[in-house]
Coordinates of C-alpha atoms and ligand atoms in Angstrom, one line a residue:
X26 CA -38.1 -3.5 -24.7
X27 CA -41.0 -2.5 -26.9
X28 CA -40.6 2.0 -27.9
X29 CA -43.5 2.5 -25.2
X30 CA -41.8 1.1 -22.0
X31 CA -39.2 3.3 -22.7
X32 CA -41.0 6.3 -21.8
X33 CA -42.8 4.1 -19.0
X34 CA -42.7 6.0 -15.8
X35 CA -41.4 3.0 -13.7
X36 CA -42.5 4.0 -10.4
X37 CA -46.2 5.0 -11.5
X38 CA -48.0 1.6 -10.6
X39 CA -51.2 3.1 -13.1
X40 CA -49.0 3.2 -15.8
X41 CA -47.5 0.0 -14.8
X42 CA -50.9 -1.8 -14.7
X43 CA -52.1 0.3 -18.3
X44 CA -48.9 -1.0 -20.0
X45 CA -50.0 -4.4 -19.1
X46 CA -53.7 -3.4 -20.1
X47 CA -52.9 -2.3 -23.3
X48 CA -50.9 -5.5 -24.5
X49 CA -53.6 -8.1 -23.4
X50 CA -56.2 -5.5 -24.6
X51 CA -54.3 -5.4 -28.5
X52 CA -53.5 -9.4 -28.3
X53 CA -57.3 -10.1 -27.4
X54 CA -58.0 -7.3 -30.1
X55 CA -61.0 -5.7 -28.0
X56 CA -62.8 -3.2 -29.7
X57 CA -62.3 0.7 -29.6
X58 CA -65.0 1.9 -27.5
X59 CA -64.5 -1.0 -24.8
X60 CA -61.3 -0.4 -24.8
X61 CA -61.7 2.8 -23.9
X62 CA -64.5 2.1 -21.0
X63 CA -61.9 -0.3 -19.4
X64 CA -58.9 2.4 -19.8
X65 CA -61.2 4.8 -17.3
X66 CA -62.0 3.9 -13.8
X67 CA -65.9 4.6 -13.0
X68 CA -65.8 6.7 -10.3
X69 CA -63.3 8.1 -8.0
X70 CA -64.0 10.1 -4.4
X71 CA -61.5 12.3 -2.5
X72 CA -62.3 13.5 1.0
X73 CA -60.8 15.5 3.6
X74 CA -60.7 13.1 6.8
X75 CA -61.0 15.9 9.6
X76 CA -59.5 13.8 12.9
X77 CA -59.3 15.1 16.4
X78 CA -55.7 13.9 18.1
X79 CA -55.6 13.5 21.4
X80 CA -53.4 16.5 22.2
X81 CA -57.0 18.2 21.2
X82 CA -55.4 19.9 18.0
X83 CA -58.0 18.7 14.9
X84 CA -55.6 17.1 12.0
X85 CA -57.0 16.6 8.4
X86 CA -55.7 13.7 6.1
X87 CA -56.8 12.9 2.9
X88 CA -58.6 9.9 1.8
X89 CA -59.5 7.9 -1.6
X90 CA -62.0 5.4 -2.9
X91 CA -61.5 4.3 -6.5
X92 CA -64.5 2.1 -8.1
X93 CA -62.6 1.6 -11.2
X94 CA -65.4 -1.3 -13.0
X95 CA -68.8 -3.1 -11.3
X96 CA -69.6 -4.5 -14.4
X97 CA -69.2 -8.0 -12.7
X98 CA -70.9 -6.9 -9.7
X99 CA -70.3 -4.9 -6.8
X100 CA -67.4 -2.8 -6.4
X101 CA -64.8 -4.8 -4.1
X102 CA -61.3 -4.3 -2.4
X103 CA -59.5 -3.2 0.4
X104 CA -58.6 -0.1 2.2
X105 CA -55.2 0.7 3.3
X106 CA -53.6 3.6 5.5
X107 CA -50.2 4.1 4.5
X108 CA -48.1 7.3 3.6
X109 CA -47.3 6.6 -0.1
X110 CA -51.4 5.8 -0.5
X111 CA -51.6 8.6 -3.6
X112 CA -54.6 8.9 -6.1
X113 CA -52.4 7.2 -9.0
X114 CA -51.9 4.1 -6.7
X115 CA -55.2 3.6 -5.5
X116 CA -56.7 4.1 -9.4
X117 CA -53.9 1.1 -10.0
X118 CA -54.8 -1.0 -7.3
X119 CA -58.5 -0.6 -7.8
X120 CA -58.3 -1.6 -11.3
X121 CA -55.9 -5.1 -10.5
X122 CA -59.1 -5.5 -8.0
X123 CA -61.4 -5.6 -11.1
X124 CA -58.7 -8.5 -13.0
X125 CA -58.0 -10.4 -9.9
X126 CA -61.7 -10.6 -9.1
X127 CA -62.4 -11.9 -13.0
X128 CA -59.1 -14.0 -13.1
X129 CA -60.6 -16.3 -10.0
X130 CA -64.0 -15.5 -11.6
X131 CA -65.7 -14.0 -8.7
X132 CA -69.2 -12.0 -9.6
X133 CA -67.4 -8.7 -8.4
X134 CA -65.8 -5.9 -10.0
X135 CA -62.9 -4.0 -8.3
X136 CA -62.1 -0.9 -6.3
X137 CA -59.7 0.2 -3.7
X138 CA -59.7 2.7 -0.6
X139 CA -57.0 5.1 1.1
X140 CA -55.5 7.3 3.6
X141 CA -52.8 9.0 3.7
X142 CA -51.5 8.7 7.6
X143 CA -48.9 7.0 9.7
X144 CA -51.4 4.1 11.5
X145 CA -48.1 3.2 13.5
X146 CA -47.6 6.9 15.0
X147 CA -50.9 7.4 15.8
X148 CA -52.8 6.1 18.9
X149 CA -56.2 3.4 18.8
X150 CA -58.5 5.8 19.3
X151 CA -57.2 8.3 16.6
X152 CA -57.2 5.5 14.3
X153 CA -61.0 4.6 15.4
X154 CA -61.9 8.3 14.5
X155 CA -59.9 8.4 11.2
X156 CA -61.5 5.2 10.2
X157 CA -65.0 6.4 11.8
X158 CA -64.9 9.6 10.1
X159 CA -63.5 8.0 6.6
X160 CA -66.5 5.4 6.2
X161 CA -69.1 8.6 6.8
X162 CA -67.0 10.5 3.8
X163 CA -67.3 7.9 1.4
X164 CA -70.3 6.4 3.2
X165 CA -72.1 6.9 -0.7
X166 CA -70.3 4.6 -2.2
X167 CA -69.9 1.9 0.2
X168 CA -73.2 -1.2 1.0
X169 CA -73.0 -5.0 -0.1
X170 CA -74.7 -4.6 -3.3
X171 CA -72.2 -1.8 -4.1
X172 CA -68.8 -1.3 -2.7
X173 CA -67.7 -4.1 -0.3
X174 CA -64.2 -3.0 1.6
X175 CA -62.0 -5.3 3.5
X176 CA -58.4 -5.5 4.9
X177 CA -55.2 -4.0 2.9
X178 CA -51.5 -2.5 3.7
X179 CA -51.7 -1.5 7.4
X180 CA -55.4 -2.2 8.0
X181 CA -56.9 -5.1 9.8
X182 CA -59.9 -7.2 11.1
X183 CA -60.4 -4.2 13.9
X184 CA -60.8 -1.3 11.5
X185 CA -63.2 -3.6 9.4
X186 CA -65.4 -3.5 12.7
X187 CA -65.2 0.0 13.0
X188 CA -66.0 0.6 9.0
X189 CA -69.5 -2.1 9.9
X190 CA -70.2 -0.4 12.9
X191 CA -70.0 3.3 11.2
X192 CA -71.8 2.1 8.0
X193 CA -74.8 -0.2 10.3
X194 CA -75.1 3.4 12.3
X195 CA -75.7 5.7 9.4
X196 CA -78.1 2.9 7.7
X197 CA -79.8 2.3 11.3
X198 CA -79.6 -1.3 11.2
X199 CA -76.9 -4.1 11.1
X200 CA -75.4 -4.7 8.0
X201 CA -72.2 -7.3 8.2
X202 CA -71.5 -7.8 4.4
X203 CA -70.7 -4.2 3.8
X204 CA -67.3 -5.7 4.2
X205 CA -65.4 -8.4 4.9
X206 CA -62.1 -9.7 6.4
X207 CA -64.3 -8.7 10.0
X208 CA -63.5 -10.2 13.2
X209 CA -65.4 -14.0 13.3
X210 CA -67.3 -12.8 16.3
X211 CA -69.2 -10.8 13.9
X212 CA -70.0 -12.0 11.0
X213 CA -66.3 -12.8 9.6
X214 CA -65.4 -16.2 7.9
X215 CA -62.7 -18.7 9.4
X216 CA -59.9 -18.8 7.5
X217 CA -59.9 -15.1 6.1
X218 CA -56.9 -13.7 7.9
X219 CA -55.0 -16.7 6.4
X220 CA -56.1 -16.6 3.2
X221 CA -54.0 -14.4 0.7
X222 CA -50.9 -16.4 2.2
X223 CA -52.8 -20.0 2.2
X224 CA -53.4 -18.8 -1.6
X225 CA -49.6 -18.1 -2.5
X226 CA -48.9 -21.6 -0.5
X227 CA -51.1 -22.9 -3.3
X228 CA -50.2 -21.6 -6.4
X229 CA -46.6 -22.0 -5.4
X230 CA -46.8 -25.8 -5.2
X231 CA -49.1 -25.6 -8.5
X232 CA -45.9 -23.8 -10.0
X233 CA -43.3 -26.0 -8.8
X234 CA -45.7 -29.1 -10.0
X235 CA -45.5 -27.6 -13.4
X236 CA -42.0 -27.0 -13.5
X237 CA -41.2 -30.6 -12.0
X238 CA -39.5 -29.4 -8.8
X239 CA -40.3 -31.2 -5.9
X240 CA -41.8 -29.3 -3.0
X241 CA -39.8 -30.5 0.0
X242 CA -36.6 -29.2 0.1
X243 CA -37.4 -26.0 -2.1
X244 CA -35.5 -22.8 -1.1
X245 CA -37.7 -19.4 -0.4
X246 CA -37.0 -16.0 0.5
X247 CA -40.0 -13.8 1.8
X248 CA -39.9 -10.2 1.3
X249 CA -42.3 -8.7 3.9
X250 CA -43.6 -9.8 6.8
X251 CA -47.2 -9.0 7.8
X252 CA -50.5 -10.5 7.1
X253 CA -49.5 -12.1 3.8
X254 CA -46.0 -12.9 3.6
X255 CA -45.9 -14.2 7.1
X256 CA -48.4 -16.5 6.7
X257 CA -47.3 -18.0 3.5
X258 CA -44.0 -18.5 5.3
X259 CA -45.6 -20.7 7.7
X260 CA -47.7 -22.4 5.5
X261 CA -44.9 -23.1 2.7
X262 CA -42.4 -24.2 5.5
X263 CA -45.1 -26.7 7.4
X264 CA -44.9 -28.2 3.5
X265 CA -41.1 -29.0 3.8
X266 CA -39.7 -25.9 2.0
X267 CA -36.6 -24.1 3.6
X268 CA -37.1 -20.0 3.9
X269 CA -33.8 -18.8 3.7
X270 CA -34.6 -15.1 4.2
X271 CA -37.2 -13.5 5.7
X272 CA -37.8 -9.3 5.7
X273 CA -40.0 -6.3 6.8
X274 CA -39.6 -2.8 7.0
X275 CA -37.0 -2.7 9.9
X276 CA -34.9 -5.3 8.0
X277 CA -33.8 -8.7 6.6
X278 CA -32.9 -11.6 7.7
X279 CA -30.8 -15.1 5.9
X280 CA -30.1 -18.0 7.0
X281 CA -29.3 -21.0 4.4
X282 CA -30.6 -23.7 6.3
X283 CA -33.4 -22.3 6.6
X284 CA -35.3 -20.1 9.2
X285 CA -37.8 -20.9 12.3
X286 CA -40.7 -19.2 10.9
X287 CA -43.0 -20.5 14.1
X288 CA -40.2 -18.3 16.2
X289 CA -39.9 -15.7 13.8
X290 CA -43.8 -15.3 14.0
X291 CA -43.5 -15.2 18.0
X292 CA -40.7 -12.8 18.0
X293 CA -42.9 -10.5 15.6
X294 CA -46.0 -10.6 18.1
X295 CA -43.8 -9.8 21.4
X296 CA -42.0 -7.3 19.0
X297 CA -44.3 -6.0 16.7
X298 CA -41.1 -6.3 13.9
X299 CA -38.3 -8.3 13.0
X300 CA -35.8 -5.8 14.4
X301 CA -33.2 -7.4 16.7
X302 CA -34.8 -10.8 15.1
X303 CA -32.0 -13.3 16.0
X304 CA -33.1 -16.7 13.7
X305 CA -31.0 -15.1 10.8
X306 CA -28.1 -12.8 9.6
X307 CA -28.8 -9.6 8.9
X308 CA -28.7 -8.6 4.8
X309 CA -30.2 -5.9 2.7
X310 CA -33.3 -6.0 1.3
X311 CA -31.7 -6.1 -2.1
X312 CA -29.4 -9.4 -0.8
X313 CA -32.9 -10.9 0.2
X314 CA -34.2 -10.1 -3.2
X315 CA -31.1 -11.9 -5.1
X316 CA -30.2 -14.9 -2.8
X317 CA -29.6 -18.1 -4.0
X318 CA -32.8 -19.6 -3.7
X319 CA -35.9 -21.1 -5.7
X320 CA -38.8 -19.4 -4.8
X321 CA -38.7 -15.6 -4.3
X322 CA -42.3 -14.1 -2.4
X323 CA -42.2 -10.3 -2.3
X324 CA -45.2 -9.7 -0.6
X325 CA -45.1 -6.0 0.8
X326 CA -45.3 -3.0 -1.7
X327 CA -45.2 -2.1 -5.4
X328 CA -42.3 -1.5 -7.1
X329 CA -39.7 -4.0 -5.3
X330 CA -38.5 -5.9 -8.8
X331 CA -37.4 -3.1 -11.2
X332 CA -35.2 -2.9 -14.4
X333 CA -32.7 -2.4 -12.4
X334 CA -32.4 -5.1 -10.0
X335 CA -34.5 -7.6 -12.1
X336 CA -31.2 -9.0 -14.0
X337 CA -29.6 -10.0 -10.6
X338 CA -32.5 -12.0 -9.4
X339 CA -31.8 -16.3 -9.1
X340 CA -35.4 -17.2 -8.3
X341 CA -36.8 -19.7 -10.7
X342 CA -40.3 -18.9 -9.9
X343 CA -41.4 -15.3 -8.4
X344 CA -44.7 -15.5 -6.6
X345 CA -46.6 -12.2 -6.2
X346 CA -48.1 -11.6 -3.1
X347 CA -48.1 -7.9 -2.7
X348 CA -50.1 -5.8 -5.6
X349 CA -47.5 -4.9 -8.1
X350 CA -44.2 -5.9 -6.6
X351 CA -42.5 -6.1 -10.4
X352 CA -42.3 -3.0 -12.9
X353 CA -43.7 -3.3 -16.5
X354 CA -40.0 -2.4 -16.8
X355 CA -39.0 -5.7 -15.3
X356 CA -41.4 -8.2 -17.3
X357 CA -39.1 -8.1 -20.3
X358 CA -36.1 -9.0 -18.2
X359 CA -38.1 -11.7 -16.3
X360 CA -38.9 -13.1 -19.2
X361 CA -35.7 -13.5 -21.4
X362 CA -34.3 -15.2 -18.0
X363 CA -37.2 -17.6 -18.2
X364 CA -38.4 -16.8 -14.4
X365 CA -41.6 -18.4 -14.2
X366 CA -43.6 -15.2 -12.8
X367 CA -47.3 -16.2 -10.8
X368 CA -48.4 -12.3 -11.1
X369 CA -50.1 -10.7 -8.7
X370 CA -53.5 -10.8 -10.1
X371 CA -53.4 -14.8 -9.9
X372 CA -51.2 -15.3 -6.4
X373 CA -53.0 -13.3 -4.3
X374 CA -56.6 -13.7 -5.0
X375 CA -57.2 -16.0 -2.2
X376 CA -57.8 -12.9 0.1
X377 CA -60.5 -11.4 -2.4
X378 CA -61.9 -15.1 -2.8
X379 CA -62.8 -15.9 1.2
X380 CA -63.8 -12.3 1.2
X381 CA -66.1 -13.4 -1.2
X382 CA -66.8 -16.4 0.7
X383 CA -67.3 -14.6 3.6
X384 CA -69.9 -11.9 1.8
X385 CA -71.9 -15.0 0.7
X386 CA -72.1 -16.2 4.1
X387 CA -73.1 -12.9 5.7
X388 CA -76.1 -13.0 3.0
X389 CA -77.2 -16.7 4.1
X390 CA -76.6 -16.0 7.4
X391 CA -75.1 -19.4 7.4
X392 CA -71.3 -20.2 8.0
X393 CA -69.1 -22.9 7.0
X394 CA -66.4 -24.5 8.7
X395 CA -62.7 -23.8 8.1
X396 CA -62.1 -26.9 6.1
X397 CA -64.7 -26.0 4.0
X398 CA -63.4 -22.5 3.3
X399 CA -60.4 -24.1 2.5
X400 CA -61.3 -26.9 0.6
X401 CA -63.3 -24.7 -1.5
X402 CA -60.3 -22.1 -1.9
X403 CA -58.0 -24.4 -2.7
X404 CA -60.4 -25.4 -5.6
X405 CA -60.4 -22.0 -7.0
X406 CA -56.9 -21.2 -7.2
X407 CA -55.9 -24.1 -8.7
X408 CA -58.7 -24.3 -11.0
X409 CA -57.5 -20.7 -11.8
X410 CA -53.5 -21.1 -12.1
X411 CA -54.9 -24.0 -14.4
X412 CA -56.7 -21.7 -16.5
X413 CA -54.2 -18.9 -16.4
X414 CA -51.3 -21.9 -17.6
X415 CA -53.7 -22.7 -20.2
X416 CA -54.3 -20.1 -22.0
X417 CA -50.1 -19.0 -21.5
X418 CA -49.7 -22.0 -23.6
X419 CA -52.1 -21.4 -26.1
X420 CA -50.6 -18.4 -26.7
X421 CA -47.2 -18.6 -26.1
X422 CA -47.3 -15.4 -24.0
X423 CA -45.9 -15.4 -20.2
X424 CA -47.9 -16.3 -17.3
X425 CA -48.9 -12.1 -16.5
X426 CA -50.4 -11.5 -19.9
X427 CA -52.4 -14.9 -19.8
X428 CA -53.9 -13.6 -16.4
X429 CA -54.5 -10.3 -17.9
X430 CA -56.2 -11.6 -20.9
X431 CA -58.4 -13.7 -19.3
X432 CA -59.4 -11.1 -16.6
X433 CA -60.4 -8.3 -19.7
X434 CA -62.0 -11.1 -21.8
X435 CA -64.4 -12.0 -18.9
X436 CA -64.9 -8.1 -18.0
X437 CA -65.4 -7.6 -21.5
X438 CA -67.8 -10.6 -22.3
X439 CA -70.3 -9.0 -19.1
X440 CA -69.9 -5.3 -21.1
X441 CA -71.1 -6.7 -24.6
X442 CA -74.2 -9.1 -23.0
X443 CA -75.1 -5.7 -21.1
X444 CA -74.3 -3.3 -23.5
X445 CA -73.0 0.4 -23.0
X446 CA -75.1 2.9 -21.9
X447 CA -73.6 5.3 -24.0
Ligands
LIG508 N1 -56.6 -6.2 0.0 C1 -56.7 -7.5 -0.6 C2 -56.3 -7.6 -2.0 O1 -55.5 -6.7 -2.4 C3 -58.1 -8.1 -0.3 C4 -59.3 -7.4 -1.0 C5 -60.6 -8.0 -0.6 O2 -60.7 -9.0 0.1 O3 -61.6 -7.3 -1.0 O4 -56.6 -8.5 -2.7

């Protein structure tokens, strides 16, 4: 492990995403003063998010947007309410905005929202004032030529309304592409919710392609079940693959045959989680990271493959869906067991590229149809893992730093054409 990881904070997701940086950054040998531009995010906002409960007792939470580069265009990414959201995690997630946009070479750059709450303990209509109140604190930022939210961790096509409706008041008229991953009725695109998942169901079978593994028959296990992970279940089993484990945040589930992911997603809806799920035997989350099989898809939280557990894992191929699922710790480890790693900033960009889809159309005012959104993102992510593969081979570096690289060199081209106003 190079003297630097050593003193690597593992659990810091910024300094996880920096020690990534600063590799691409030295193999691509960018110049000082860029470097230093793209080390710094460009603007960060705090607020106080003043709520009344409904007991009548006023509660405050804290909130964060990050726009960490708009070089590329405006600022966009999502916004999630979760109690681990802290200032060093959004700055992270805002900058693997900025690469993920580049890496599927979409004319934005990158940014990221928070706030600190339990959304699961509090009621609809103290999440509608949180989320109400939230948009007005940062309501500076946010417009489609600027900051474009849309849905993260805990946030869905319902608070996107609410963030519209907030932002279309304060502007005094009706302004859908302030962000995206809305409800279709207003202005969303077909296709959205399913996107980030559709997009690991892609990339995956691009990997196994590359490897010369067939697709039918392949064993998966799926760490987190929400919005991402749950759909690329479905999608990935309706292709022939067997999920042998499934998990959220109540627990995991394996079965070796494979599990009913259409009954799995019907227990989740009467159930809201997998608790008490009966398609599987209950494991740890630790036994669902190191099963026997050949895909693994964490797609919940940072920090789930570390130095520590990294040795144990079987997986031939890991496919990011969640933002930073693997430590910089782990990469080396990864690596000298020749996992093939899709990283983050490459497996889950199809939510950011129907968002982007979904933007353009709010601007036309003119929407496709679902098999166009899909046709058309199943045109960029493969065009993209292409590119991404491509330049891994050129330069014999893993799949991770090829995505970085190409990400900085694209945000870097757009900084020397412009120039620095310096
Ligand atoms: N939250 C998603 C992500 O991390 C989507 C962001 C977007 O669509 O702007 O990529």
């Amino acid at each position: 492990m190079p003297d630097k990881d050593r003193f690597l904070n593992e659990e810091n997701p910024f300094e996880a995403m920096m020690s990534r940086f600063d590799r691409a950054a030295q193999l691509l040998d960018l110049e000082p003063g860029l470097y230093k531009v793209l080390r710094h995010p460009e603007k960060q906002v705090i607020v106080s998010v003043p709520v009344m409960m409904d007991n009548g007792e006023v509660e405050v939470y804290t909130g964060y947007r990050v726009l960490y580069n708009t070089s590329r265009g405006p600022a966009k990414g999502g916004i999630r309410f979760d109690m681990q959201v802290n200032l060093d995690e959004v700055q992270a997630l805002a900058a693997w905005m900025t690469w993920k946009c580049a890496v599927v070479n979409l004319p934005f750059g990158g940014a990221k929202g928070g706030v600190i709450c339990d959304p699961l303990k509090m009621s609809a209509g103290e999440l509608e004032r949180l989320t109400r109140r939230y948009t007005a604190a940062i309501i500076h930022t946010l417009g489609p030529d600027s900051d474009v939210p849309a849905p993260d961790v805990n946030t869905n096509e319902r608070v996107m309304a609410w963030i519209m409706d907030t932002y279309s008041m304060h502007v005094r008229h009706t302004v859908t592409a302030v962000v995206t991953g809305k409800p279709v009725e207003m202005g969303g695109s077909l296709g959205r919710r399913e996107a980030t998942g559709r997009g690991c169901m892609i990339v995956t079978k691009e990997a196994l392609k590359h490897l010369g593994m067939k697709v039918k028959g392949t064993t998966i296990a799926v760490q987190g079940f929400g919005n991402v992970g749950s759909v690329a279940a479905d999608l990935l089993a309706k292709e022939g693959c067997v999920i042998r484990g499934i998990s959220d945040r109540t627990g995991a589930y394996w079965n070796a045959r494979g599990i009913d992911i259409p009954a799995a997603l019907k227990y989740v809806k009467e159930h809201k989680t997998l608790e008490g799920f009966k398609g599987g035997d209950p494991i740890s989350n630790e036994e669902l990271l190191t099963g026997d099989v050949d895909v693994l898809l964490p797609a919940a939280l940072e920090n789930v493959i570390t130095s520590k557990n990294a040795a144990k894992i079987r997986a031939r191929i890991i496919c990011e869906g969640a933002n930073g699922p693997t430590t910089a710790g782990a990469d080396s480890i990864l690596a000298e067991k020749e996992i093939f790693v899709i990283p983050d900033i490459l497996a889950n960009a199809g939510g950011v590229t129907v968002s982007y889809f979904e933007w353009v159309q709010d601007r036309g005012g003119y929407f496709w149809s679902e098999e166009s959104v899909n046709d058309r993102l199943n045109d960029i992510m493969t065009r993209s893992f292409g590119d991404v593969l491509k330049l891994s081979t050129q330069h014999k570096v893993d799949m991770r730093t090829a995505a970085y690289m190409l990400a900085i060199s694209r945000v870097a081209t757009v900084h020397r054409l412009r120039g620095i106003y310096a």
